[in-house]
Amino acid sequence: LSLGDVRRVLSGVAFVTVLVEAGVSVVLAGRFWIGYHYRWDKALWHGVFHGVAGFTNEGFSLYPDSLERFSTDLIVLAPLAISVVVGGLGFPVLVDLYAHRHNRKWRGLTLHSRLTLAMTAVLLLVGCVAIGAAEWTNPATFGTRGAVAKAAMAVFGSGPPRTAGFSVVPIGEMSDEGLFATMVLMFIGAGSAGTSGGFKIFTTAVLGLVGWVPALRRRGV
């Protein structure tokens, strides 16, 4: 980026931020108002608060049990999970995607964007499988739920731990395996120059490749 690109980058960042936060806030506020019969002002406040906390990866909740009371409500969990993941990609990736919105070729993106997007997908899948397998029969977390609810909770459990603090199960009741998977995800974190913490996805991917490529060369690949 050059100095002349600053305005374009800032406008892109502002557009994505407002779009995601406003969209999630509207969905959540409507759900709280219609589905849980909150007063309209309370529904709006809770919707906006959690919509902003999701995209910025703060993970703060207005409830003492985080989001446990909504553990089977996909209308609440799905928008929050999407906003957490989008915010966790990092603004360089979001700007790159916006800049290439008309050219949808994978190779048109920067190496940073491609590695971040690929690793995000891998971590979401691996985290979902690991946490789901660890907690599937745990009666204190997933065990008493139906298969669809368990799958939804596993998906939600693989995203926010890397970048935010939302939880749909009591953390203290998770199995050792589930806690270990969660801590690994927390350590890795999400994308660089975004709203998340952690070791960062790109750094993890680069270090993994640094160790993998020499191993392949030694084997003659």
Tab-separated table of C-alpha atoms in Angstrom:
chain	number	residue	atom	x	y	z
A	1	LEU	CA	0.000	0.000	0.000
A	2	SER	CA	1.122	3.529	-0.737
A	3	LEU	CA	0.308	6.726	1.120
A	4	GLY	CA	-2.424	7.460	-1.404
A	5	ASP	CA	-4.221	4.241	-0.445
A	6	VAL	CA	-4.811	5.294	3.160
A	7	ARG	CA	-8.245	6.779	2.497
A	8	ARG	CA	-9.361	3.717	0.540
A	9	VAL	CA	-8.151	1.359	3.264
A	10	LEU	CA	-9.759	3.335	6.073
A	11	SER	CA	-13.058	3.604	4.202
A	12	GLY	CA	-12.977	-0.137	3.511
A	13	VAL	CA	-12.283	-0.939	7.155
A	14	ALA	CA	-15.066	1.394	8.306
A	15	PHE	CA	-17.520	-0.040	5.771
A	16	VAL	CA	-16.892	-3.661	6.763
A	17	THR	CA	-16.988	-2.856	10.473
A	18	VAL	CA	-20.272	-0.961	10.320
A	19	LEU	CA	-21.864	-3.457	7.935
A	20	VAL	CA	-21.068	-6.541	10.039
A	21	GLU	CA	-21.793	-4.957	13.416
A	22	ALA	CA	-25.065	-3.374	12.252
A	23	GLY	CA	-26.267	-6.548	10.541
A	24	VAL	CA	-25.542	-8.784	13.530
A	25	SER	CA	-27.005	-6.235	15.951
A	26	VAL	CA	-30.282	-6.069	14.019
A	27	VAL	CA	-30.635	-9.870	13.910
A	28	LEU	CA	-29.866	-10.260	17.614
A	29	ALA	CA	-32.105	-7.375	18.665
A	30	GLY	CA	-34.977	-8.833	16.673
A	31	ARG	CA	-34.428	-12.258	18.187
A	32	PHE	CA	-34.297	-10.908	21.730
A	33	TRP	CA	-37.413	-8.807	21.157
A	34	ILE	CA	-39.561	-11.404	19.369
A	35	GLY	CA	-38.156	-14.674	20.652
A	36	TYR	CA	-37.382	-13.757	24.259
A	37	HIS	CA	-39.908	-10.943	24.750
A	38	TYR	CA	-37.399	-8.328	25.861
A	39	ARG	CA	-38.593	-4.731	25.916
A	40	TRP	CA	-37.587	-3.075	22.643
A	41	ASP	CA	-34.980	-0.865	24.299
A	42	LYS	CA	-33.430	-3.797	26.196
A	43	ALA	CA	-33.477	-5.930	23.049
A	44	LEU	CA	-31.737	-3.164	21.083
A	45	TRP	CA	-29.086	-2.642	23.772
A	46	HIS	CA	-28.344	-6.360	24.101
A	47	GLY	CA	-28.263	-6.762	20.331
A	48	VAL	CA	-25.887	-3.867	19.731
A	49	PHE	CA	-23.649	-4.775	22.669
A	50	HIS	CA	-23.165	-8.382	21.585
A	51	GLY	CA	-22.951	-7.449	17.900
A	52	VAL	CA	-20.056	-5.100	18.597
A	53	ALA	CA	-18.439	-7.486	21.097
A	54	GLY	CA	-18.568	-10.250	18.492
A	55	PHE	CA	-16.902	-8.413	15.609
A	56	THR	CA	-14.295	-6.768	17.836
A	57	ASN	CA	-13.601	-10.169	19.404
A	58	GLU	CA	-14.021	-8.787	22.901
A	59	GLY	CA	-16.232	-11.704	23.915
A	60	PHE	CA	-17.879	-9.751	26.724
A	61	SER	CA	-21.442	-10.758	27.522
A	62	LEU	CA	-24.223	-9.100	29.506
A	63	TYR	CA	-25.102	-12.463	31.039
A	64	PRO	CA	-23.304	-14.117	33.964
A	65	ASP	CA	-23.191	-17.444	32.098
A	66	SER	CA	-21.857	-15.878	28.883
A	67	LEU	CA	-24.071	-17.417	26.140
A	68	GLU	CA	-24.949	-20.717	27.816
A	69	ARG	CA	-28.642	-19.815	27.897
A	70	PHE	CA	-28.570	-19.557	24.087
A	71	SER	CA	-26.578	-22.755	23.532
A	72	THR	CA	-29.212	-24.252	21.205
A	73	ASP	CA	-30.432	-21.021	19.590
A	74	LEU	CA	-28.905	-20.879	16.114
A	75	ILE	CA	-30.453	-17.473	15.413
A	76	VAL	CA	-28.276	-16.043	18.199
A	77	LEU	CA	-25.180	-18.206	17.771
A	78	ALA	CA	-24.820	-18.189	13.978
A	79	PRO	CA	-24.587	-14.389	13.489
A	80	LEU	CA	-22.234	-14.089	16.455
A	81	ALA	CA	-19.993	-16.885	15.173
A	82	ILE	CA	-19.834	-15.298	11.714
A	83	SER	CA	-18.990	-11.871	13.131
A	84	VAL	CA	-16.267	-13.343	15.360
A	85	VAL	CA	-14.653	-15.164	12.432
A	86	VAL	CA	-14.890	-12.162	10.084
A	87	GLY	CA	-13.417	-9.839	12.706
A	88	GLY	CA	-10.704	-12.366	13.431
A	89	LEU	CA	-9.510	-12.532	9.815
A	90	GLY	CA	-7.755	-9.193	10.206
A	91	PHE	CA	-8.272	-5.983	8.283
A	92	PRO	CA	-5.528	-6.675	5.676
A	93	VAL	CA	-7.450	-9.777	4.596
A	94	LEU	CA	-10.797	-7.968	4.590
A	95	VAL	CA	-9.378	-5.120	2.507
A	96	ASP	CA	-7.768	-7.612	0.127
A	97	LEU	CA	-11.062	-9.464	-0.305
A	98	TYR	CA	-12.879	-6.179	-0.881
A	99	ALA	CA	-10.298	-5.064	-3.439
A	100	HIS	CA	-10.689	-8.357	-5.342
A	101	ARG	CA	-14.470	-8.604	-5.021
A	102	HIS	CA	-14.872	-8.502	-8.802
A	103	ASN	CA	-11.953	-10.845	-9.469
A	104	ARG	CA	-12.695	-14.003	-7.543
A	105	LYS	CA	-9.511	-15.858	-8.431
A	106	TRP	CA	-7.800	-17.424	-5.429
A	107	ARG	CA	-4.329	-16.584	-6.747
A	108	GLY	CA	-5.273	-12.938	-7.052
A	109	LEU	CA	-5.154	-12.603	-3.268
A	110	THR	CA	-1.938	-11.947	-1.390
A	111	LEU	CA	-0.038	-14.830	0.183
A	112	HIS	CA	-0.984	-13.478	3.612
A	113	SER	CA	-4.688	-13.561	2.759
A	114	ARG	CA	-4.537	-17.048	1.264
A	115	LEU	CA	-2.693	-18.516	4.241
A	116	THR	CA	-4.983	-16.780	6.725
A	117	LEU	CA	-8.169	-17.939	4.989
A	118	ALA	CA	-6.905	-21.498	4.536
A	119	MET	CA	-5.715	-21.807	8.130
A	120	THR	CA	-8.975	-20.310	9.413
A	121	ALA	CA	-10.929	-23.011	7.616
A	122	VAL	CA	-8.577	-25.744	8.872
A	123	LEU	CA	-8.722	-24.540	12.475
A	124	LEU	CA	-12.505	-24.252	12.404
A	125	LEU	CA	-12.816	-27.813	11.125
A	126	VAL	CA	-10.159	-29.337	13.384
A	127	GLY	CA	-11.410	-27.425	16.418
A	128	CYS	CA	-14.996	-28.467	15.768
A	129	VAL	CA	-14.056	-32.149	15.459
A	130	ALA	CA	-11.739	-32.089	18.485
A	131	ILE	CA	-14.120	-30.308	20.840
A	132	GLY	CA	-17.131	-32.216	19.569
A	133	ALA	CA	-15.411	-35.567	20.068
A	134	ALA	CA	-14.162	-34.595	23.528
A	135	GLU	CA	-17.489	-33.279	24.813
A	136	TRP	CA	-20.019	-35.362	22.869
A	137	THR	CA	-20.875	-37.653	25.790
A	138	ASN	CA	-19.991	-35.280	28.631
A	139	PRO	CA	-23.276	-34.831	30.545
A	140	ALA	CA	-22.126	-31.490	31.975
A	141	THR	CA	-21.630	-29.912	28.534
A	142	PHE	CA	-22.901	-31.590	25.333
A	143	GLY	CA	-24.112	-34.947	26.609
A	144	THR	CA	-27.769	-34.121	27.294
A	145	ARG	CA	-28.338	-32.331	23.983
A	146	GLY	CA	-29.562	-33.668	20.663
A	147	ALA	CA	-27.225	-34.376	17.774
A	148	VAL	CA	-28.010	-31.108	15.944
A	149	ALA	CA	-27.508	-29.042	19.098
A	150	LYS	CA	-24.232	-30.845	19.843
A	151	ALA	CA	-22.960	-30.128	16.336
A	152	ALA	CA	-23.910	-26.444	16.614
A	153	MET	CA	-22.199	-26.149	19.996
A	154	ALA	CA	-19.065	-27.829	18.624
A	155	VAL	CA	-18.954	-25.410	15.691
A	156	PHE	CA	-19.388	-22.427	18.009
A	157	GLY	CA	-16.769	-23.858	20.353
A	158	SER	CA	-14.141	-23.951	17.591
A	159	GLY	CA	-14.341	-20.275	16.579
A	160	PRO	CA	-14.765	-17.905	19.539
A	161	PRO	CA	-12.083	-19.570	21.735
A	162	ARG	CA	-9.431	-18.507	19.203
A	163	THR	CA	-10.447	-14.882	19.087
A	164	ALA	CA	-13.156	-14.056	21.616
A	165	GLY	CA	-14.453	-15.134	24.996
A	166	PHE	CA	-17.990	-16.307	24.321
A	167	SER	CA	-18.889	-19.724	25.675
A	168	VAL	CA	-21.983	-21.906	25.382
A	169	VAL	CA	-20.888	-24.455	27.999
A	170	PRO	CA	-19.518	-24.139	31.554
A	171	ILE	CA	-15.759	-24.139	30.951
A	172	GLY	CA	-15.045	-25.668	34.344
A	173	GLU	CA	-17.099	-28.742	33.416
A	174	MET	CA	-15.296	-29.500	30.158
A	175	SER	CA	-13.187	-32.641	29.839
A	176	ASP	CA	-9.391	-32.459	29.908
A	177	GLU	CA	-9.294	-33.160	26.186
A	178	GLY	CA	-11.815	-30.406	25.476
A	179	LEU	CA	-9.902	-27.938	27.619
A	180	PHE	CA	-6.629	-28.833	25.886
A	181	ALA	CA	-8.173	-28.290	22.430
A	182	THR	CA	-9.618	-24.979	23.589
A	183	MET	CA	-6.286	-23.807	24.980
A	184	VAL	CA	-4.483	-24.695	21.751
A	185	LEU	CA	-7.021	-22.657	19.777
A	186	MET	CA	-6.660	-19.769	22.235
A	187	PHE	CA	-2.883	-19.842	21.866
A	188	ILE	CA	-3.002	-19.732	18.056
A	189	GLY	CA	-5.569	-16.927	17.911
A	190	ALA	CA	-6.653	-15.450	14.586
A	191	GLY	CA	-5.507	-13.104	11.826
A	192	SER	CA	-2.863	-10.402	12.037
A	193	ALA	CA	-3.729	-6.696	12.291
A	194	GLY	CA	-7.290	-7.474	13.272
A	195	THR	CA	-9.336	-7.447	16.443
A	196	SER	CA	-8.010	-10.664	17.920
A	197	GLY	CA	-5.107	-11.808	20.060
A	198	GLY	CA	-3.029	-14.956	20.143
A	199	PHE	CA	0.099	-16.167	18.355
A	200	LYS	CA	-1.636	-15.402	15.034
A	201	ILE	CA	-2.690	-17.709	12.220
A	202	PHE	CA	-0.153	-16.468	9.679
A	203	THR	CA	2.754	-16.974	12.095
A	204	THR	CA	1.542	-20.484	12.900
A	205	ALA	CA	1.181	-21.326	9.202
A	206	VAL	CA	4.642	-20.014	8.328
A	207	LEU	CA	6.321	-21.906	11.166
A	208	GLY	CA	4.459	-25.051	10.147
A	209	LEU	CA	5.627	-24.691	6.551
A	210	VAL	CA	9.196	-23.971	7.681
A	211	GLY	CA	9.218	-27.334	9.439
A	212	TRP	CA	7.251	-29.209	6.778
A	213	VAL	CA	9.138	-28.210	3.613
A	214	PRO	CA	12.605	-29.400	4.795
A	215	ALA	CA	11.023	-32.666	5.905
A	216	LEU	CA	9.602	-33.169	2.409
A	217	ARG	CA	12.979	-32.365	0.833
A	218	ARG	CA	14.720	-34.934	2.988
A	219	ARG	CA	12.235	-37.494	1.735
A	220	GLY	CA	12.912	-36.469	-1.871
A	221	VAL	CA	9.513	-34.847	-2.497
